[in-house]
Coordinates of N, CA and C in Angstrom, one line a residue:
M28 N 0.8 -1.2 0.0 CA 0.0 0.0 0.0 C 0.9 1.2 0.0
S29 N 0.5 2.3 -0.7 CA 1.3 3.5 -0.8 C 1.3 4.3 0.5
E30 N 2.2 5.2 0.7 CA 2.3 6.1 1.8 C 1.0 6.9 1.9
E31 N 0.5 7.3 0.8 CA -0.7 8.2 0.8 C -1.9 7.4 1.4
K32 N -2.0 6.1 1.0 CA -3.1 5.3 1.6 C -2.9 5.1 3.1
N33 N -1.6 5.0 3.6 CA -1.4 4.8 5.0 C -1.8 6.0 5.8
R34 N -1.8 7.2 5.2 CA -2.1 8.4 5.9 C -3.6 8.6 6.0
T35 N -4.4 7.7 5.4 CA -5.8 7.9 5.4 C -6.4 7.8 6.8
C36 N -7.6 8.4 7.0 CA -8.2 8.3 8.3 C -8.9 7.0 8.6
C37 N -8.9 6.1 7.6 CA -9.6 4.8 7.7 C -8.7 3.8 8.5
P38 N -9.3 3.4 9.7 CA -8.5 2.5 10.5 C -8.3 1.1 9.9
V39 N -9.2 0.7 9.0 CA -9.1 -0.6 8.3 C -7.8 -0.5 7.4
A40 N -7.7 0.5 6.6 CA -6.5 0.7 5.7 C -5.3 0.7 6.6
R41 N -5.3 1.4 7.7 CA -4.1 1.5 8.5 C -3.7 0.2 9.1
G42 N -4.7 -0.6 9.5 CA -4.5 -1.9 10.1 C -3.9 -2.9 9.1
L43 N -4.5 -2.9 7.9 CA -4.1 -3.8 6.8 C -2.7 -3.4 6.4
E44 N -2.3 -2.2 6.5 CA -0.9 -1.8 6.2 C 0.1 -2.6 7.1
K45 N -0.3 -2.9 8.3 CA 0.6 -3.6 9.2 C 0.5 -5.1 9.1
V46 N -0.7 -5.7 8.8 CA -0.8 -7.2 8.8 C -1.6 -7.6 7.6
G47 N -1.5 -7.0 6.5 CA -2.4 -7.2 5.4 C -2.1 -8.4 4.5
D48 N -1.3 -9.3 4.9 CA -1.1 -10.5 4.0 C -1.3 -11.7 4.9
A49 N -1.6 -12.8 4.2 CA -1.9 -14.1 4.9 C -0.7 -14.6 5.7
W50 N 0.5 -14.5 5.1 CA 1.7 -15.0 5.9 C 1.8 -14.3 7.2
S51 N 1.7 -13.0 7.2 CA 1.9 -12.3 8.5 C 0.8 -12.7 9.5
M52 N -0.4 -12.9 9.1 CA -1.4 -13.3 10.0 C -1.2 -14.7 10.5
L53 N -0.7 -15.6 9.7 CA -0.4 -17.0 10.1 C 0.8 -17.0 11.0
I54 N 1.8 -16.1 10.8 CA 2.9 -16.0 11.7 C 2.4 -15.6 13.1
L55 N 1.5 -14.6 13.1 CA 1.0 -14.1 14.4 C 0.2 -15.2 15.1
R56 N -0.6 -16.0 14.3 CA -1.3 -17.1 14.9 C -0.4 -18.1 15.5
D57 N 0.7 -18.5 14.8 CA 1.6 -19.5 15.3 C 2.4 -19.0 16.6
L58 N 2.7 -17.7 16.6 CA 3.3 -17.1 17.8 C 2.4 -17.2 19.0
S59 N 1.1 -17.0 18.7 CA 0.1 -17.0 19.8 C -0.1 -18.5 20.3
L60 N 0.3 -19.4 19.5 CA 0.2 -20.8 19.9 C 1.4 -21.4 20.6
G61 N 2.4 -20.5 20.8 CA 3.6 -20.8 21.5 C 4.9 -21.1 20.7
L62 N 4.7 -21.1 19.4 CA 5.9 -21.2 18.5 C 6.7 -20.0 18.7
R63 N 8.1 -20.0 18.8 CA 8.9 -18.9 19.0 C 10.1 -18.8 18.1
R64 N 10.6 -19.9 17.7 CA 11.8 -19.9 16.9 C 11.6 -20.0 15.4
F65 N 12.6 -19.4 14.7 CA 12.5 -19.3 13.3 C 12.2 -20.7 12.6
E66 N 12.9 -21.7 13.0 CA 12.7 -23.0 12.4 C 11.4 -23.6 12.7
E67 N 10.9 -23.4 14.0 CA 9.5 -23.9 14.3 C 8.5 -23.2 13.4
L68 N 8.6 -21.9 13.2 CA 7.7 -21.2 12.4 C 7.8 -21.7 10.9
R69 N 9.0 -21.8 10.4 CA 9.2 -22.3 9.0 C 8.6 -23.6 8.8
V70 N 8.8 -24.6 9.7 CA 8.3 -25.9 9.5 C 6.7 -25.9 9.6
S71 N 6.2 -25.2 10.6 CA 4.8 -25.2 10.8 C 4.0 -24.6 9.6
L72 N 4.6 -23.5 9.1 CA 3.9 -22.8 8.0 C 4.3 -23.3 6.6
K73 N 5.3 -24.1 6.6 CA 5.8 -24.6 5.3 C 6.1 -23.4 4.4
I74 N 6.9 -22.5 4.9 CA 7.1 -21.2 4.3 C 8.6 -21.1 3.9
A75 N 9.0 -20.5 2.8 CA 10.3 -20.3 2.4 C 11.1 -19.4 3.4
P76 N 12.3 -19.7 3.7 CA 13.0 -18.9 4.7 C 13.1 -17.4 4.4
N77 N 13.3 -17.1 3.1 CA 13.4 -15.7 2.7 C 12.0 -14.9 3.0
I78 N 10.9 -15.6 2.7 CA 9.6 -15.0 3.0 C 9.4 -14.8 4.5
L79 N 9.7 -15.9 5.2 CA 9.6 -15.8 6.7 C 10.4 -14.7 7.3
T80 N 11.6 -14.6 6.8 CA 12.5 -13.5 7.3 C 11.9 -12.1 7.0
A81 N 11.4 -11.9 5.8 CA 10.9 -10.6 5.4 C 9.6 -10.3 6.2
R82 N 8.8 -11.3 6.4 CA 7.5 -11.1 7.2 C 7.8 -10.8 8.6
L83 N 8.8 -11.5 9.2 CA 9.1 -11.3 10.6 C 9.7 -9.9 10.8
R84 N 10.5 -9.5 9.8 CA 11.1 -8.1 9.9 C 10.0 -7.1 9.8
A85 N 9.0 -7.3 8.8 CA 7.9 -6.3 8.7 C 7.1 -6.3 9.9
L86 N 6.8 -7.4 10.5 CA 6.0 -7.4 11.7 C 6.7 -6.8 12.9
G87 N 8.0 -6.9 12.9 CA 8.8 -6.2 13.9 C 8.8 -4.7 13.7
E88 N 8.9 -4.2 12.5 CA 8.9 -2.8 12.2 C 7.5 -2.2 12.4
A89 N 6.5 -3.0 12.3 CA 5.1 -2.6 12.5 C 4.8 -2.6 14.0
G90 N 5.7 -3.1 14.9 CA 5.5 -3.2 16.3 C 4.6 -4.3 16.8
L91 N 4.4 -5.4 16.0 CA 3.6 -6.5 16.4 C 4.4 -7.6 17.0
V92 N 5.7 -7.7 16.6 CA 6.5 -8.8 17.0 C 7.9 -8.2 17.5
E93 N 8.4 -8.9 18.5 CA 9.7 -8.4 19.0 C 10.7 -9.6 18.9
K94 N 11.9 -9.3 18.4 CA 13.0 -10.4 18.4 C 13.8 -10.3 19.7
R95 N 13.9 -11.5 20.3 CA 14.7 -11.6 21.5 C 15.8 -12.6 21.4
R96 N 17.0 -12.3 21.9 CA 18.1 -13.2 21.9 C 17.9 -14.2 23.0
Y97 N 18.0 -15.5 22.7 CA 17.9 -16.5 23.7 C 19.2 -17.3 23.9
S98 N 20.1 -17.1 23.0 CA 21.4 -17.8 23.1 C 22.5 -16.9 22.5
E99 N 23.6 -16.8 23.2 CA 24.7 -16.0 22.7 C 25.6 -16.8 21.9
R100 N 25.8 -18.1 22.3 CA 26.8 -19.0 21.6 C 26.1 -20.3 21.3
P101 N 25.7 -20.5 20.1 CA 25.7 -19.6 18.9 C 24.6 -18.6 19.1
P102 N 24.7 -17.5 18.4 CA 23.6 -16.4 18.5 C 22.3 -17.0 17.9
R103 N 21.3 -17.0 18.8 CA 20.0 -17.4 18.4 C 18.9 -16.5 18.9
D104 N 17.9 -16.3 18.1 CA 16.8 -15.4 18.5 C 15.5 -16.1 18.5
E105 N 14.6 -15.6 19.2 CA 13.2 -16.0 19.2 C 12.3 -14.8 19.0
Y106 N 11.1 -15.1 18.6 CA 10.1 -14.0 18.3 C 8.9 -14.1 19.2
V107 N 8.5 -13.0 19.8 CA 7.4 -12.9 20.7 C 6.5 -11.8 20.3
L108 N 5.2 -12.0 20.6 CA 4.2 -10.9 20.4 C 4.4 -9.8 21.3
T109 N 4.3 -8.6 20.8 CA 4.2 -7.4 21.6 C 2.8 -7.1 22.1
E110 N 2.6 -6.1 22.8 CA 1.2 -5.8 23.2 C 0.3 -5.6 22.0
A111 N 0.8 -4.9 21.0 CA 0.0 -4.7 19.7 C -0.3 -6.0 19.1
G112 N 0.7 -6.9 19.1 CA 0.5 -8.2 18.5 C -0.6 -9.0 19.2
R113 N -0.5 -9.0 20.6 CA -1.5 -9.7 21.4 C -2.9 -9.1 21.2
D114 N -2.9 -7.7 21.0 CA -4.2 -7.1 20.8 C -4.8 -7.5 19.4
F115 N -4.0 -8.0 18.5 CA -4.5 -8.4 17.2 C -5.1 -9.8 17.3
L116 N -4.8 -10.6 18.3 CA -5.3 -12.0 18.3 C -6.8 -12.1 18.2
P117 N -7.6 -11.3 18.9 CA -9.1 -11.5 18.8 C -9.5 -11.3 17.3
V118 N -8.8 -10.4 16.6 CA -9.2 -10.2 15.2 C -8.9 -11.5 14.4
L119 N -7.8 -12.1 14.7 CA -7.5 -13.4 14.1 C -8.6 -14.5 14.4
H120 N -9.0 -14.5 15.7 CA -10.0 -15.5 16.1 C -11.3 -15.3 15.4
V121 N -11.7 -14.0 15.2 CA -12.9 -13.7 14.5 C -12.8 -14.1 13.0
I122 N -11.7 -13.8 12.4 CA -11.4 -14.3 11.0 C -11.5 -15.8 10.9
G123 N -10.9 -16.5 11.9 CA -11.0 -17.9 11.9 C -12.4 -18.4 12.0
E124 N -13.2 -17.8 12.9 CA -14.6 -18.2 13.1 C -15.4 -18.0 11.8
W125 N -15.1 -16.9 11.1 CA -15.8 -16.6 9.9 C -15.4 -17.7 8.8
G126 N -14.1 -18.0 8.8 CA -13.6 -19.0 7.9 C -14.3 -20.4 8.2
R127 N -14.4 -20.7 9.4 CA -15.0 -22.0 9.8 C -16.5 -22.0 9.4
R128 N -17.2 -20.9 9.6 CA -18.6 -20.9 9.3 C -18.9 -20.9 7.8
H129 N -18.1 -20.2 7.1 CA -18.4 -20.0 5.7 C -17.5 -20.8 4.7
N130 N -16.4 -21.4 5.2 CA -15.5 -22.1 4.4 C -15.0 -23.4 5.1
G131 N -15.8 -24.0 5.9 CA -15.4 -25.0 6.8 C -15.7 -26.4 6.3
E132 N -15.9 -26.6 5.0 CA -16.2 -27.9 4.5 C -15.0 -28.9 4.8
G133 N -15.3 -30.1 5.2 CA -14.2 -31.0 5.5 C -13.7 -30.9 6.9
G134 N -14.2 -30.0 7.7 CA -13.7 -29.9 9.1 C -12.6 -28.9 9.3
T135 N -12.6 -28.2 10.4 CA -11.6 -27.2 10.7 C -11.2 -27.4 12.2
S136 N -10.1 -26.8 12.5 CA -9.7 -26.8 13.9 C -10.6 -25.7 14.6
R137 N -10.7 -25.8 16.0 CA -11.5 -24.9 16.7 C -10.8 -24.4 18.0
L138 N -11.2 -23.3 18.4 CA -10.6 -22.7 19.7 C -11.4 -23.4 20.8
V139 N -10.6 -23.7 21.9 CA -11.1 -24.3 23.1 C -10.7 -23.4 24.3
D140 N -11.6 -23.1 25.2 CA -11.3 -22.4 26.4 C -10.5 -23.4 27.3
M141 N -9.3 -23.1 27.7 CA -8.4 -24.0 28.4 C -8.9 -24.1 29.9
E142 N -9.7 -23.2 30.4 CA -10.2 -23.3 31.8 C -11.4 -24.2 31.8
T143 N -12.3 -24.1 30.8 CA -13.5 -24.9 30.9 C -13.6 -26.1 29.9
D144 N -12.6 -26.1 29.0 CA -12.6 -27.1 28.0 C -13.8 -27.1 27.0
A145 N -14.4 -25.9 26.9 CA -15.6 -25.7 26.1 C -15.1 -25.1 24.8
L146 N -15.8 -25.4 23.7 CA -15.5 -24.8 22.4 C -15.9 -23.3 22.5
V147 N -15.1 -22.5 21.8 CA -15.3 -21.0 21.7 C -15.8 -20.6 20.4
E148 N -16.8 -19.7 20.3 CA -17.3 -19.2 19.1 C -17.1 -17.6 19.1
P149 N -15.9 -17.2 18.6 CA -15.6 -15.8 18.6 C -16.6 -14.9 17.9
M150 N -16.8 -13.7 18.4 CA -17.7 -12.8 17.7 C -17.2 -11.4 18.1
V151 N -17.6 -10.4 17.4 CA -17.3 -9.0 17.7 C -18.5 -8.3 18.3
I152 N -18.2 -7.7 19.5 CA -19.2 -6.9 20.2 C -18.8 -5.5 20.4
D153 N -19.7 -4.6 20.7 CA -19.4 -3.3 21.1 C -19.0 -3.4 22.6
R154 N -17.8 -2.9 22.9 CA -17.3 -3.0 24.3 C -18.2 -2.2 25.2
L155 N -18.8 -1.1 24.8 CA -19.6 -0.2 25.7 C -21.0 -0.8 25.9
T156 N -21.6 -1.4 24.9 CA -23.0 -1.9 25.1 C -23.1 -3.4 25.2
G157 N -22.0 -4.1 24.7 CA -22.1 -5.6 24.7 C -22.9 -6.2 23.6
K158 N -23.4 -5.3 22.7 CA -24.2 -5.8 21.5 C -23.3 -6.3 20.4
P159 N -23.7 -7.4 19.8 CA -23.0 -7.9 18.6 C -23.1 -6.9 17.5
L160 N -21.9 -6.8 16.8 CA -21.9 -5.8 15.7 C -22.3 -6.4 14.3
A161 N -22.5 -7.7 14.2 CA -22.8 -8.3 13.0 C -24.1 -7.7 12.3
D162 N -25.1 -7.4 13.1 CA -26.4 -6.9 12.6 C -26.6 -5.5 12.9
A163 N -25.6 -4.8 13.5 CA -25.8 -3.4 13.9 C -25.8 -2.5 12.6
K164 N -26.6 -1.5 12.7 CA -26.6 -0.5 11.6 C -25.6 0.6 12.1
L165 N -24.5 0.7 11.3 CA -23.4 1.6 11.7 C -23.1 2.6 10.6
R166 N -22.5 3.7 11.0 CA -22.0 4.7 10.1 C -20.5 5.0 10.5
L167 N -19.8 5.6 9.6 CA -18.4 6.0 9.9 C -18.5 7.5 10.3
A168 N -17.9 7.8 11.4 CA -17.7 9.2 11.8 C -16.3 9.6 11.5
Q169 N -16.1 10.7 10.8 CA -14.8 11.2 10.4 C -14.1 11.9 11.6
P170 N -12.8 12.0 11.5 CA -12.0 12.5 12.7 C -12.5 13.9 13.2
D171 N -13.1 14.7 12.3 CA -13.5 16.0 12.8 C -14.9 16.0 13.3
D172 N -15.6 14.8 13.3 CA -16.9 14.7 13.9 C -16.8 14.9 15.4
P173 N -17.7 15.7 16.0 CA -17.6 15.9 17.4 C -17.7 14.6 18.3
L174 N -18.3 13.6 17.8 CA -18.4 12.3 18.5 C -17.0 11.7 18.6
V175 N -16.1 12.0 17.6 CA -14.8 11.4 17.6 C -13.8 12.4 18.2
S176 N -13.9 13.6 17.9 CA -12.9 14.6 18.3 C -13.2 15.1 19.7
G177 N -14.4 15.0 20.2 CA -14.7 15.6 21.5 C -15.0 17.1 21.5
A178 N -14.9 17.7 20.3 CA -15.1 19.1 20.2 C -16.6 19.4 20.2
A179 N -17.0 20.6 20.6 CA -18.4 21.0 20.6 C -18.9 21.1 19.2
P180 N -20.1 20.7 18.9 CA -20.7 20.7 17.6 C -20.7 22.2 17.1
K181 N -20.5 22.3 15.8 CA -20.5 23.6 15.1 C -22.0 24.2 15.1
R182 N -22.1 25.4 15.5 CA -23.4 26.0 15.5 C -23.8 26.5 14.1
S183 N -25.0 26.4 13.8 CA -25.6 26.9 12.5 C -26.1 28.3 12.7
W184 N -26.1 29.0 11.6 CA -26.6 30.4 11.7 C -28.2 30.3 11.7
L185 N -28.7 29.2 11.3 CA -30.1 29.0 11.4 C -30.6 28.6 12.7
L186 N -31.6 29.1 13.2 CA -32.1 28.6 14.5 C -32.9 27.3 14.3
D187 N -32.7 26.4 15.2 CA -33.4 25.2 15.2 C -34.8 25.3 15.6

């Protein structure tokens, strides 16, 4: 995506700029499942080393993944999710649920709550109201909208 697109006020465009390809999202998924080392990721994803290197570097630059040294001799690094990377995991879970529901022929893996051992069905809700967003009627408010900016609404010359 171009620099001009990245400066847009659209948060979807800005988010996709950071994780907008399948390999990056699959790397984040595998990191969330406990894989940390380059070779573990390469084998799990069946990805070419040069592609994995490029994606890990991009995820690091985007602030989603951090490289940490776990051995000095020989020098070895592992990759861990940052706070931003962990914050992206619910998005991955919802994408996975959508994929299961609409493209799950032949069976798919499922998320399981480790405390209750119950299957999980991820969905997106409004944090303030708890209402599911799937059927909500929504509009986009621009950055200068008083709802977003917190500024007082502009007064009209016409009396209401």
